[in-house]
JSON list of C-alpha atoms in Angstrom, two decimals:
[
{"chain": "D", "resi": 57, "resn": "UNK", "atom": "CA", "xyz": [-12.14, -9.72, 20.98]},
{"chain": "D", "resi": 58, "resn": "UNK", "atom": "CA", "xyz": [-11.04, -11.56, 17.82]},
{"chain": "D", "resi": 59, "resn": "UNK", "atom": "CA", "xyz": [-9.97, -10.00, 14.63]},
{"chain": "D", "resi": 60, "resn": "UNK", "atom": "CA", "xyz": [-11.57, -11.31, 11.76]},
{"chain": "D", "resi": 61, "resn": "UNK", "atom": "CA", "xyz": [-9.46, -11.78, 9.38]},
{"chain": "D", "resi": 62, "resn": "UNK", "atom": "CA", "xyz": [-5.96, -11.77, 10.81]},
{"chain": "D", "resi": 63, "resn": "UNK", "atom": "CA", "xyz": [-4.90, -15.12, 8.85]},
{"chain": "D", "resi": 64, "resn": "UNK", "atom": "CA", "xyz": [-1.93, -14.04, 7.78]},
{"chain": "D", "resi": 65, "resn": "UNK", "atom": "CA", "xyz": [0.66, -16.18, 6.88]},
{"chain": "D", "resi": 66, "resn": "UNK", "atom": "CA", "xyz": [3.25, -15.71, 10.01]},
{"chain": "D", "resi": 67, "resn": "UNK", "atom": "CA", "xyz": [6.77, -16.86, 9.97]},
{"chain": "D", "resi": 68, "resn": "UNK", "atom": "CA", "xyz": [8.53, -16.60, 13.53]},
{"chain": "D", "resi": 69, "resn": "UNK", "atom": "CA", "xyz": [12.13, -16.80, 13.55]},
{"chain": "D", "resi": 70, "resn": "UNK", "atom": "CA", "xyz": [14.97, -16.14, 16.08]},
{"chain": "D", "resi": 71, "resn": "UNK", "atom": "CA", "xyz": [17.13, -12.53, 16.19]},
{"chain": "D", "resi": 72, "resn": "UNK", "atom": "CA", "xyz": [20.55, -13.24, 14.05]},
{"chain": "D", "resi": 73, "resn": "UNK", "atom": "CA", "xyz": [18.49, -16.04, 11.73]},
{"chain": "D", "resi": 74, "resn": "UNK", "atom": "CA", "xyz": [17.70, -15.28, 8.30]},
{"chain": "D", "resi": 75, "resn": "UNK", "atom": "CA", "xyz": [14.21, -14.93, 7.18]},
{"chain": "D", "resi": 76, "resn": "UNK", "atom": "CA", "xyz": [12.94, -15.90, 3.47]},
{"chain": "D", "resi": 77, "resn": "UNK", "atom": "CA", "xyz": [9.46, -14.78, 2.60]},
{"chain": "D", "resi": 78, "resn": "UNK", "atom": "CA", "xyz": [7.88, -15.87, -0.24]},
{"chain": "D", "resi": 79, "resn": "UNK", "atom": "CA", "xyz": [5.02, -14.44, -2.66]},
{"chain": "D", "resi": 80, "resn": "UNK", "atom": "CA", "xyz": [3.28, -15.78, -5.66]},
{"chain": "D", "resi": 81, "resn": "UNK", "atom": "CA", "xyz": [1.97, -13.39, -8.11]},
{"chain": "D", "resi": 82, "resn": "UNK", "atom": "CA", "xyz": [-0.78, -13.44, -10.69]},
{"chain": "D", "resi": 83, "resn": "UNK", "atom": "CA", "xyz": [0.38, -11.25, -13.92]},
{"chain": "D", "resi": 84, "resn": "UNK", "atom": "CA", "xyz": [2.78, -12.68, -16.48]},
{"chain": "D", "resi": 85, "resn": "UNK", "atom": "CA", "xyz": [2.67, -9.07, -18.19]},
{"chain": "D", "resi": 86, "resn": "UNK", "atom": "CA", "xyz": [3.78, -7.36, -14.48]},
{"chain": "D", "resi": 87, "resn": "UNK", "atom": "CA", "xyz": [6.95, -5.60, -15.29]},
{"chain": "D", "resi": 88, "resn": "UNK", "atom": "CA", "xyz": [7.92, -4.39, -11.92]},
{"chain": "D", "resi": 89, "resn": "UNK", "atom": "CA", "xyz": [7.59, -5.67, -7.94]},
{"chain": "D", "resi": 90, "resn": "UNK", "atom": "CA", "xyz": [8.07, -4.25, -4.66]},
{"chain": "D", "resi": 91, "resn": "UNK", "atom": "CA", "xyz": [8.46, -5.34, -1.25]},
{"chain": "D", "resi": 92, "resn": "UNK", "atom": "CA", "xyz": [7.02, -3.20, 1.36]},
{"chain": "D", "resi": 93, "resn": "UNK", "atom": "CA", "xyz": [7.47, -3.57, 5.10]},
{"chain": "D", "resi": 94, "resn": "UNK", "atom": "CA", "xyz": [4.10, -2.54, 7.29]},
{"chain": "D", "resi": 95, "resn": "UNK", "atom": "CA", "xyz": [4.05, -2.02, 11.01]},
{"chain": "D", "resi": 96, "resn": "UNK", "atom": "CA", "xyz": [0.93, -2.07, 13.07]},
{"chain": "D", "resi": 97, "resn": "UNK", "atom": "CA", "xyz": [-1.23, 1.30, 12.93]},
{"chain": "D", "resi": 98, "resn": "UNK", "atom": "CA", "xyz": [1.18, 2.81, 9.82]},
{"chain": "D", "resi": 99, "resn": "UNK", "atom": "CA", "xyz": [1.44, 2.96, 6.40]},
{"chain": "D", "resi": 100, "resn": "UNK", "atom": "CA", "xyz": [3.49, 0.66, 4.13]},
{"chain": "D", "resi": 101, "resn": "UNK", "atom": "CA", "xyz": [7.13, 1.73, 3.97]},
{"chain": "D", "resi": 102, "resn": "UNK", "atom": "CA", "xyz": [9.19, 0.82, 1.12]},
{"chain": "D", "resi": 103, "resn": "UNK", "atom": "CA", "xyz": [12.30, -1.77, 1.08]},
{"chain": "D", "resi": 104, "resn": "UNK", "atom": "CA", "xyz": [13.26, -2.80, -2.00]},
{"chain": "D", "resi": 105, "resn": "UNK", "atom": "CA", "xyz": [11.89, -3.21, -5.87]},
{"chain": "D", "resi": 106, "resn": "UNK", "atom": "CA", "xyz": [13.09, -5.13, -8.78]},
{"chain": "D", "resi": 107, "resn": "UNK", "atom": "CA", "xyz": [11.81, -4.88, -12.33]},
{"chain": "D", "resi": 108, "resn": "UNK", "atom": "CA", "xyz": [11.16, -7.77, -14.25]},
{"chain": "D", "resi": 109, "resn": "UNK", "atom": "CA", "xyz": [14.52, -7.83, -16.81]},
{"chain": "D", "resi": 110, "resn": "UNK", "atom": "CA", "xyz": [16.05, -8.54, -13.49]},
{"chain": "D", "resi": 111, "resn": "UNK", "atom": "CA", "xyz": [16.59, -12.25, -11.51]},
{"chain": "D", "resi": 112, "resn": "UNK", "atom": "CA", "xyz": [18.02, -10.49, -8.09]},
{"chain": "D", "resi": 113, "resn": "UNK", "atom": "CA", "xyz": [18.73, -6.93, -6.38]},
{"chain": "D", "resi": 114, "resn": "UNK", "atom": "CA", "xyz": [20.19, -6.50, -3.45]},
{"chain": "D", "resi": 115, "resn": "UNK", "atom": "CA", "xyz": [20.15, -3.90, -0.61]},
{"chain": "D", "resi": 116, "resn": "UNK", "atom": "CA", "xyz": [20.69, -3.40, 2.51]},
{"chain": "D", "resi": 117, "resn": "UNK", "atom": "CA", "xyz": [20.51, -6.67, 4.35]},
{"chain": "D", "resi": 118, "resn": "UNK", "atom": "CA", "xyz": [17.79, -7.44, 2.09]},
{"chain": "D", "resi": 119, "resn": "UNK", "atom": "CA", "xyz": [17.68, -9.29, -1.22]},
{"chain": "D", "resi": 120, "resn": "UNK", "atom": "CA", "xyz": [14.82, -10.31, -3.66]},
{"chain": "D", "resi": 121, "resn": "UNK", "atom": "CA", "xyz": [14.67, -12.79, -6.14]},
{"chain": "D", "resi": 122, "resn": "UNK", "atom": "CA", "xyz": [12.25, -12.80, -8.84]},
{"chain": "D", "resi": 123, "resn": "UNK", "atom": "CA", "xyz": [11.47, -16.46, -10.40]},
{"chain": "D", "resi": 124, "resn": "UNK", "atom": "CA", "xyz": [8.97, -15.04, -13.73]},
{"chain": "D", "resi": 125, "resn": "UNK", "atom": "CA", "xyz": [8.61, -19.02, -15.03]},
{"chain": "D", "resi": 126, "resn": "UNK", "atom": "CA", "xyz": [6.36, -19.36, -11.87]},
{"chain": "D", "resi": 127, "resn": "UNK", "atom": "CA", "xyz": [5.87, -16.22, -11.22]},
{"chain": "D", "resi": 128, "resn": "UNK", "atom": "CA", "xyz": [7.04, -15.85, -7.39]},
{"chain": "D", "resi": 129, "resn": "UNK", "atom": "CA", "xyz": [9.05, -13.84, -5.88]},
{"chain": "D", "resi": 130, "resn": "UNK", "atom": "CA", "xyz": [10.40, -13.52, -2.48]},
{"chain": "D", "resi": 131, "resn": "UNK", "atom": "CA", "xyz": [12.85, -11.52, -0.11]},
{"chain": "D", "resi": 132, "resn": "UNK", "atom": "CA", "xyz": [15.40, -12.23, 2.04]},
{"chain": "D", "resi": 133, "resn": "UNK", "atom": "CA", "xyz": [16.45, -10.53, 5.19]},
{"chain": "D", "resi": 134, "resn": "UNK", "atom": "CA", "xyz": [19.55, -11.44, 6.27]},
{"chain": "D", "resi": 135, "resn": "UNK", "atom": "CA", "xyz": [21.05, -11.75, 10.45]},
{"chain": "D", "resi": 136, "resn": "UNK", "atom": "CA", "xyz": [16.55, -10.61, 10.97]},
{"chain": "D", "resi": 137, "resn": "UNK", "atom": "CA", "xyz": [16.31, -8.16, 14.00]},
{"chain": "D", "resi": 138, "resn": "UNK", "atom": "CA", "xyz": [13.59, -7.23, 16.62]},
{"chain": "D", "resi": 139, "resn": "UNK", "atom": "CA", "xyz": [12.89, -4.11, 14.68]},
{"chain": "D", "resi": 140, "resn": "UNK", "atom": "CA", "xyz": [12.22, -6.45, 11.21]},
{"chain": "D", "resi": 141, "resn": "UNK", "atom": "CA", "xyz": [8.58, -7.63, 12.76]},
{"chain": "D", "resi": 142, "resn": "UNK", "atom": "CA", "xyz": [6.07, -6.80, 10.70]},
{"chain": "D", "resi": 143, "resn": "UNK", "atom": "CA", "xyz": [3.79, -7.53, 7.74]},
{"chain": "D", "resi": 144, "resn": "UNK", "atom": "CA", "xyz": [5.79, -7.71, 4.87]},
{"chain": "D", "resi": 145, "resn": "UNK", "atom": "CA", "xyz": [3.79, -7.27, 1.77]},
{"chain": "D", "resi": 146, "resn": "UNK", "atom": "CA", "xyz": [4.41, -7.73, -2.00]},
{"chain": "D", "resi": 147, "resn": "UNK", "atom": "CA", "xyz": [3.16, -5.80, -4.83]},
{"chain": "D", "resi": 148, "resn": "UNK", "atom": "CA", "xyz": [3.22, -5.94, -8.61]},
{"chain": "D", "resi": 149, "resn": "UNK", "atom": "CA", "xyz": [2.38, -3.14, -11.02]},
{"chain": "D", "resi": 150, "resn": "UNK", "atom": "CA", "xyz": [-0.66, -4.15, -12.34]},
{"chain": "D", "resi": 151, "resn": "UNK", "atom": "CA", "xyz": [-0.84, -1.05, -15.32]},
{"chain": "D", "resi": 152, "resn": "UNK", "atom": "CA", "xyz": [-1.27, 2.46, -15.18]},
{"chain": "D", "resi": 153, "resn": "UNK", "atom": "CA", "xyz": [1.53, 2.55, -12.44]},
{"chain": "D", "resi": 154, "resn": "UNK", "atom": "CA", "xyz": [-1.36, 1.11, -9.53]},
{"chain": "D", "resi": 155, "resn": "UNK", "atom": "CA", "xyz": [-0.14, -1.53, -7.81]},
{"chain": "D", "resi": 156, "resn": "UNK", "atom": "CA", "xyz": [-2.00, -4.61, -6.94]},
{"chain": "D", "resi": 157, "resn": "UNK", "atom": "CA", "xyz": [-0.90, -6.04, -3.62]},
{"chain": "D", "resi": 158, "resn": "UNK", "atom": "CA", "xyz": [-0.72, -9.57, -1.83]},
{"chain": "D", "resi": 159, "resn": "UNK", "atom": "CA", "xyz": [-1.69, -11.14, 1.26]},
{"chain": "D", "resi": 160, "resn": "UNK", "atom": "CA", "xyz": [0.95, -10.15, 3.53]},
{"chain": "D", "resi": 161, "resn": "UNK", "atom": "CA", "xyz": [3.40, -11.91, 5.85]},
{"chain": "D", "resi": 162, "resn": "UNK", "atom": "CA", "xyz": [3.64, -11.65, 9.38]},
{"chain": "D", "resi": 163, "resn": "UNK", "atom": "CA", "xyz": [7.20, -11.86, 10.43]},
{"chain": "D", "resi": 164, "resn": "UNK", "atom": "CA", "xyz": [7.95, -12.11, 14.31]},
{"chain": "D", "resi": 165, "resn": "UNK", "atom": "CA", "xyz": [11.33, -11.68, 15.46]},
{"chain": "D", "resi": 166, "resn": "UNK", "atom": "CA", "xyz": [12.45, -13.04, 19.36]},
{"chain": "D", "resi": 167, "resn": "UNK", "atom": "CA", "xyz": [15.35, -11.39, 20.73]},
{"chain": "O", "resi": 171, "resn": "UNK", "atom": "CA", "xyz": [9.78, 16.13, 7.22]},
{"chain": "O", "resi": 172, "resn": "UNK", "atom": "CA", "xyz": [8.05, 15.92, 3.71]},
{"chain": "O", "resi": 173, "resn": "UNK", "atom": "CA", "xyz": [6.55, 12.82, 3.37]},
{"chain": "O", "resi": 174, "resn": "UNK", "atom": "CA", "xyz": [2.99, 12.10, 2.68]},
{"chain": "O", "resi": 175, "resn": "UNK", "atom": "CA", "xyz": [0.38, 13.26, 5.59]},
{"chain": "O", "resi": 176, "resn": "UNK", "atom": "CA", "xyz": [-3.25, 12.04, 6.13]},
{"chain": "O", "resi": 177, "resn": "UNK", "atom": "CA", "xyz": [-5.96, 14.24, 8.46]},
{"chain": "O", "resi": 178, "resn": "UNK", "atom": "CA", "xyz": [-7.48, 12.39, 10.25]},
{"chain": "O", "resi": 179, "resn": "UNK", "atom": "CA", "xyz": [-5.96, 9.98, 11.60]},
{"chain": "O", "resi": 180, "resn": "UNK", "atom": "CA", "xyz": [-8.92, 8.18, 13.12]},
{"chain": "O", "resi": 181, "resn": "UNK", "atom": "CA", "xyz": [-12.71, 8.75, 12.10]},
{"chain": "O", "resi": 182, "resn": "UNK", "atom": "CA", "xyz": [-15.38, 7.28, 14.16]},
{"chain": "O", "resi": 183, "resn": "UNK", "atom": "CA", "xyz": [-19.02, 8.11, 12.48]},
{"chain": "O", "resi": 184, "resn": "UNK", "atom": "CA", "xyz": [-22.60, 7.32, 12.33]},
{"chain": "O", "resi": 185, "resn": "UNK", "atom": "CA", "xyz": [-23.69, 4.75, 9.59]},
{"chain": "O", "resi": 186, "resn": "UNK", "atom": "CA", "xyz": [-25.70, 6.88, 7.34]},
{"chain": "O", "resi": 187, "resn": "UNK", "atom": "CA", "xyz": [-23.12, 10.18, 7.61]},
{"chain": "O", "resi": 188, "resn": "UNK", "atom": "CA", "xyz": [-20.77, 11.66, 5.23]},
{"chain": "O", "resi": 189, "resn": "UNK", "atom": "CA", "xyz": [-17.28, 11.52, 5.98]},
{"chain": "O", "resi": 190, "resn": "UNK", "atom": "CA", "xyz": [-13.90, 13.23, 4.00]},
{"chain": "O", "resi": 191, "resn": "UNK", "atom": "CA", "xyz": [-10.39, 12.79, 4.15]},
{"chain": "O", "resi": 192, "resn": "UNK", "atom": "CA", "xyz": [-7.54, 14.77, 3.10]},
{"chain": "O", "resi": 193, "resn": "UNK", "atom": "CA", "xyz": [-4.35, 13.68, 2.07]},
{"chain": "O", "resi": 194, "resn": "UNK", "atom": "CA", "xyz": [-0.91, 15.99, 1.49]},
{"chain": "O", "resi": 195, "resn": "UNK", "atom": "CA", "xyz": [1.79, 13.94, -1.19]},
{"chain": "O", "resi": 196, "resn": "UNK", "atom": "CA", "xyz": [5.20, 14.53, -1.20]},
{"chain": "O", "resi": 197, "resn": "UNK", "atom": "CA", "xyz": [5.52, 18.25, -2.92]},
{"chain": "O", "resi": 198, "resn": "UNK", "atom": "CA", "xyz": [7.27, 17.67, -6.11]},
{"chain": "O", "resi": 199, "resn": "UNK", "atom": "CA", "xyz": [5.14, 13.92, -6.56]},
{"chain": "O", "resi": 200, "resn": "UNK", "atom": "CA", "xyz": [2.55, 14.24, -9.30]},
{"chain": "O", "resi": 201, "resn": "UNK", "atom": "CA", "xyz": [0.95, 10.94, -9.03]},
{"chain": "O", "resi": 202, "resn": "UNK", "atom": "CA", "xyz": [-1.27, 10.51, -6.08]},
{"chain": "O", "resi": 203, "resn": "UNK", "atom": "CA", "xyz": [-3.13, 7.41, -5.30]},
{"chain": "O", "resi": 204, "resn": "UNK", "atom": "CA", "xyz": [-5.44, 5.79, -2.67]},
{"chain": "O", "resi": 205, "resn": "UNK", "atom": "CA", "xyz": [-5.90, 2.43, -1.04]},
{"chain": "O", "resi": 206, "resn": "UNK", "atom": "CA", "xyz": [-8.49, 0.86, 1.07]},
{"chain": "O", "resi": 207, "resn": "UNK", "atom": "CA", "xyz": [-6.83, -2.01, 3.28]},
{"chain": "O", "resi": 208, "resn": "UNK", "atom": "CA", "xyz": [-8.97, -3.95, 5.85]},
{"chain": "O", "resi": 209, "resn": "UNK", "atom": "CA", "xyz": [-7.62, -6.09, 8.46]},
{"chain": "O", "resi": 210, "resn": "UNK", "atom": "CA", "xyz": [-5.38, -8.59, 7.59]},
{"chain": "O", "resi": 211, "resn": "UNK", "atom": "CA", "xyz": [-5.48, -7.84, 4.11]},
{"chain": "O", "resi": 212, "resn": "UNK", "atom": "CA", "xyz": [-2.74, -5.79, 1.62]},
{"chain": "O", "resi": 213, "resn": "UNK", "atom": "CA", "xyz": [-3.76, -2.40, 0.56]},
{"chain": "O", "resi": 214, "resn": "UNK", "atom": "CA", "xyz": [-6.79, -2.58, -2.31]},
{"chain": "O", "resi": 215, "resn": "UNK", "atom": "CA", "xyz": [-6.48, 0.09, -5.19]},
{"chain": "O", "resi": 216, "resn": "UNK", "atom": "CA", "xyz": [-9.39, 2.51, -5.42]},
{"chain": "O", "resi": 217, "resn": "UNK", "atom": "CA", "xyz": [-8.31, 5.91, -7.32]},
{"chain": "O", "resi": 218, "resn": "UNK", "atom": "CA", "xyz": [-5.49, 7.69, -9.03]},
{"chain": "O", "resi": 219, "resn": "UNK", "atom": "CA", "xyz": [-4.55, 11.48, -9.96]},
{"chain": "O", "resi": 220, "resn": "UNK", "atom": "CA", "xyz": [-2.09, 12.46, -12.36]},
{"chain": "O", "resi": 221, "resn": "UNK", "atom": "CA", "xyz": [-1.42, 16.33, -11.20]},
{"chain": "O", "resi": 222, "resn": "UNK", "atom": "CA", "xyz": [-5.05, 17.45, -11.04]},
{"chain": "O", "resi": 223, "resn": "UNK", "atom": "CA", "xyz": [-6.76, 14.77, -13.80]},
{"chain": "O", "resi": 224, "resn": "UNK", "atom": "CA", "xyz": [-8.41, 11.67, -12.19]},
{"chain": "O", "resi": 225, "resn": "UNK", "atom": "CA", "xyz": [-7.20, 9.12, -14.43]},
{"chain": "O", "resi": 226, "resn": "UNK", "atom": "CA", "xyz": [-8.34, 5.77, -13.03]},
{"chain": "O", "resi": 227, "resn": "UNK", "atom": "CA", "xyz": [-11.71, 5.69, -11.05]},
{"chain": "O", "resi": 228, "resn": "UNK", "atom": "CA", "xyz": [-13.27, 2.21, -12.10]},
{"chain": "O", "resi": 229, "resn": "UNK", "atom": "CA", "xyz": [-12.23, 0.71, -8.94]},
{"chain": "O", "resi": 230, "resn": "UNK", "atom": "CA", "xyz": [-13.98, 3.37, -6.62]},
{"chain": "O", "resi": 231, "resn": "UNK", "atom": "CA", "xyz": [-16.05, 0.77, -4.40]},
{"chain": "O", "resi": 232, "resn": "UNK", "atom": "CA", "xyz": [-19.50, 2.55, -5.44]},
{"chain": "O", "resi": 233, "resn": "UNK", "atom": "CA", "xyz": [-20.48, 5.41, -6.37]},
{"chain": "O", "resi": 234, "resn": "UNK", "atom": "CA", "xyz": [-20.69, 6.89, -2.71]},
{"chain": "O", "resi": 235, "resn": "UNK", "atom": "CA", "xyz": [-16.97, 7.06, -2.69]},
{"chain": "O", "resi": 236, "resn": "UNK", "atom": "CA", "xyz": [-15.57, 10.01, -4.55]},
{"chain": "O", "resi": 237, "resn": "UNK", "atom": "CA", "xyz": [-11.71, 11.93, -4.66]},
{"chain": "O", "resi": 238, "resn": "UNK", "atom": "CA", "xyz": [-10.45, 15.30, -5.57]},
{"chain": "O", "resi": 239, "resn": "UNK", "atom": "CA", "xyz": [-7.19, 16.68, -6.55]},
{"chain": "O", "resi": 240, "resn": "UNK", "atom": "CA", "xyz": [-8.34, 20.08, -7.41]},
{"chain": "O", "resi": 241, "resn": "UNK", "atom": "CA", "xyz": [-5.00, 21.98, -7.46]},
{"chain": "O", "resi": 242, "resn": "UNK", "atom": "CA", "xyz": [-3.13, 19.15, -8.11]},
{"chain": "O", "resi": 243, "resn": "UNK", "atom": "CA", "xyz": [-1.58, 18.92, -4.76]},
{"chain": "O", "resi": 244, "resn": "UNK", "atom": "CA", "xyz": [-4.11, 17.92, -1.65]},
{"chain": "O", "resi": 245, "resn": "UNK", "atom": "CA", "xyz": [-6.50, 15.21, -2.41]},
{"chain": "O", "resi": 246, "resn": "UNK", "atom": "CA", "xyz": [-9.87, 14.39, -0.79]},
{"chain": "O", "resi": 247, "resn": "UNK", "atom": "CA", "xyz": [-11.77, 11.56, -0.96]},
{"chain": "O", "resi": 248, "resn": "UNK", "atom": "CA", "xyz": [-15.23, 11.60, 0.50]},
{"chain": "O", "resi": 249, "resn": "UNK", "atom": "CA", "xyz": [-17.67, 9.01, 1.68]},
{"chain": "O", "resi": 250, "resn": "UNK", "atom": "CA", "xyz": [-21.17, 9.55, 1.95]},
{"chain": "O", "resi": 251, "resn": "UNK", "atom": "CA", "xyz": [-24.11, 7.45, 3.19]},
{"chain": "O", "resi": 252, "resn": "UNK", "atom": "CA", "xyz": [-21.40, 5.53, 5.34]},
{"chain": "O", "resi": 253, "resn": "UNK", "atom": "CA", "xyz": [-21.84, 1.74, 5.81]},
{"chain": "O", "resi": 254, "resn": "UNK", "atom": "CA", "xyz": [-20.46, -0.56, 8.36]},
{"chain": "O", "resi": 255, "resn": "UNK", "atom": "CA", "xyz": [-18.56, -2.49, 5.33]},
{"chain": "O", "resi": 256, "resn": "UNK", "atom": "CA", "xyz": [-16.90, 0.97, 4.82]},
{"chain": "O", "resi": 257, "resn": "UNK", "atom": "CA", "xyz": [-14.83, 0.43, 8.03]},
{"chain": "O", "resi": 258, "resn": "UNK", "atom": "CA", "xyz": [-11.62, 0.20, 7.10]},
{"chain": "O", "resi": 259, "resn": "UNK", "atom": "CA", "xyz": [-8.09, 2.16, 7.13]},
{"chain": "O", "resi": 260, "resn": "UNK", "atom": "CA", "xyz": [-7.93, 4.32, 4.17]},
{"chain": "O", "resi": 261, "resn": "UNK", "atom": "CA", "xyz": [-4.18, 4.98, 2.61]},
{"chain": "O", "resi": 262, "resn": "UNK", "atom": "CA", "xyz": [-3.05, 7.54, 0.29]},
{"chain": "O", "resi": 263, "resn": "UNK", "atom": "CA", "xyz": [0.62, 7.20, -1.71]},
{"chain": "O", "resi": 264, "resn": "UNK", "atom": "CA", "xyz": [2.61, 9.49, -4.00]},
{"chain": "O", "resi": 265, "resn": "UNK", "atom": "CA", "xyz": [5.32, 8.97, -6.76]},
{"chain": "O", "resi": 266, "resn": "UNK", "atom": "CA", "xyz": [7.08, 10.93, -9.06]},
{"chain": "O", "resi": 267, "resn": "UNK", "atom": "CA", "xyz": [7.43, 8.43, -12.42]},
{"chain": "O", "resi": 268, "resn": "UNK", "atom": "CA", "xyz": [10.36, 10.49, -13.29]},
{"chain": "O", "resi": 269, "resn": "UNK", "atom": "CA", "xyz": [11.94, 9.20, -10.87]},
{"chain": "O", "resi": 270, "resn": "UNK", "atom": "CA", "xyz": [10.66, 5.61, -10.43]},
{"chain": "O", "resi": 271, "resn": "UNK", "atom": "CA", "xyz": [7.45, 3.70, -9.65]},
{"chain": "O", "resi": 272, "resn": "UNK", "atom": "CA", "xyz": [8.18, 3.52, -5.74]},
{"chain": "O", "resi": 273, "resn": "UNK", "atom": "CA", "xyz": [4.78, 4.63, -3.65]},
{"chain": "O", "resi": 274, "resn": "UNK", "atom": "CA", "xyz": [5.14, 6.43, -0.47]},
{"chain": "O", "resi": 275, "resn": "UNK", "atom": "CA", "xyz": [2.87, 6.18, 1.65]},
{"chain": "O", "resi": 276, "resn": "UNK", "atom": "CA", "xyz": [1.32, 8.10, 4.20]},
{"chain": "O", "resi": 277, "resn": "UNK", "atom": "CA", "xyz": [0.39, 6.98, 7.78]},
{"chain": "O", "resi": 278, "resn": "UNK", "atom": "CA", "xyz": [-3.41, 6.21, 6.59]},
{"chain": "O", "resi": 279, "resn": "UNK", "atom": "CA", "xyz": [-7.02, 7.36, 8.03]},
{"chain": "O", "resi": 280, "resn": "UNK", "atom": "CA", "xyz": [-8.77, 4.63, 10.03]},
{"chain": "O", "resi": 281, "resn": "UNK", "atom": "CA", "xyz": [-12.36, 4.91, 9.85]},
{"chain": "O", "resi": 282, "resn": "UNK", "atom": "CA", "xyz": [-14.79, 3.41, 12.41]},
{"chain": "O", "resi": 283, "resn": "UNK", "atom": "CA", "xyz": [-18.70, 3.04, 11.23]},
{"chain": "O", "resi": 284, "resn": "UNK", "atom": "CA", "xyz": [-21.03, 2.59, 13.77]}
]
């Protein structure tokens, strides 16, 4: 049967392409961000975080930007693979070290 | 492997019952955390320990929902008088500050309410 609430955002994009996903977030006073990547049935896994005296980090084929005048940030994945589908989430720390995550993004990869 | 376990895996129970789960952190993490996240949605914030002291519980979802840390290492966080609304996979994380804010977190407990 349906899921209720699967309406997440999905961006579908061809193996070797590079992916940009985007997220907007709500505190000014949010001194630190990270990107985690979630596959179906597990927890979130970690890929890369940034604090907010920074405009870029880069790791391993990913990169995130942080834009604080709009407050969005967003990570790139670059030549995407099969094995890159999933939700990719955002999160900000929203005080006492708790973060407060986003929506998600659904990316799908074809070979 | 070290990283952060959660028993059970999957719950199915009665509306009405009391259910508890138990998560492990990461050995030398003294920050433990859990999450509610329902489908299609990002993890949601519910509780915090640093070592054995609860420091953040305002965000508990009522007052049925409780958590643990009595030792400072395993956590529990019991449910009791489940709902249907309380359906939902359940996700605990670790950190050590000293080290940096990064969360890890475990594989999660799915509960099913009846």
């Amino acid at each position: 049967g349906e899921s209720v609430g699967l309406h997440l955002p999905t961006l579908s994009v061809q193996e070797g392409d590079n992916s940009i996903i985007n997220c907007a977030y709500s505190n000014s006073a949010s001194d630190y961000f990270i990107w985690y990547k979630q596959e179906s049935g597990k927890g979130p896994q970690f890929i890369i975080d940034i604090r907010s005296n920074m405009d870029k980090r880069q790791g391993q084929r990913v990169t995130v930007l942080l834009n604080k005048t709009v407050k969005h940030l967003s990570l790139q994945i670059a030549a995407t693979q099969p094995g890159d589908s999933a939700v990719y989430f955002c999160a900000e720390n929203s005080g006492y070290s708790t973060l407060t995550f986003g929506k998600g993004t659904m990316l799908l990869v074809s070979p | 492997d070290t990283g952060v376990s959660q028993d059970p895996r999957h719950k199915i129970t009665k509306r009405g019952q009391n259910v508890t789960f138990r998560c492990d952190p990461i050995s030398e993490h003294n920050r433990l955390y859990w999450y509610r996240q329902t489908l299609g949605q990002g993890p949601e914030f519910l509780t915090y320990f640093q070592n054995e002291a609860q420091l953040e519980k305002s965000r508990l979802l009522s007052d049925r929902f409780s958590a643990e840390r009595p030792k400072g290492s395993f956590s529990t966080l019991e449910i009791q008088r489940t709902e249907q609304g309380d359906s939902a996979m359940y996700l605990c994380a670790s950190s050590d500050l000293s080290v940096s804010y990064e969360q890890y977190f475990g594989p999660g407990t799915r509960l099913t309410v009846t």
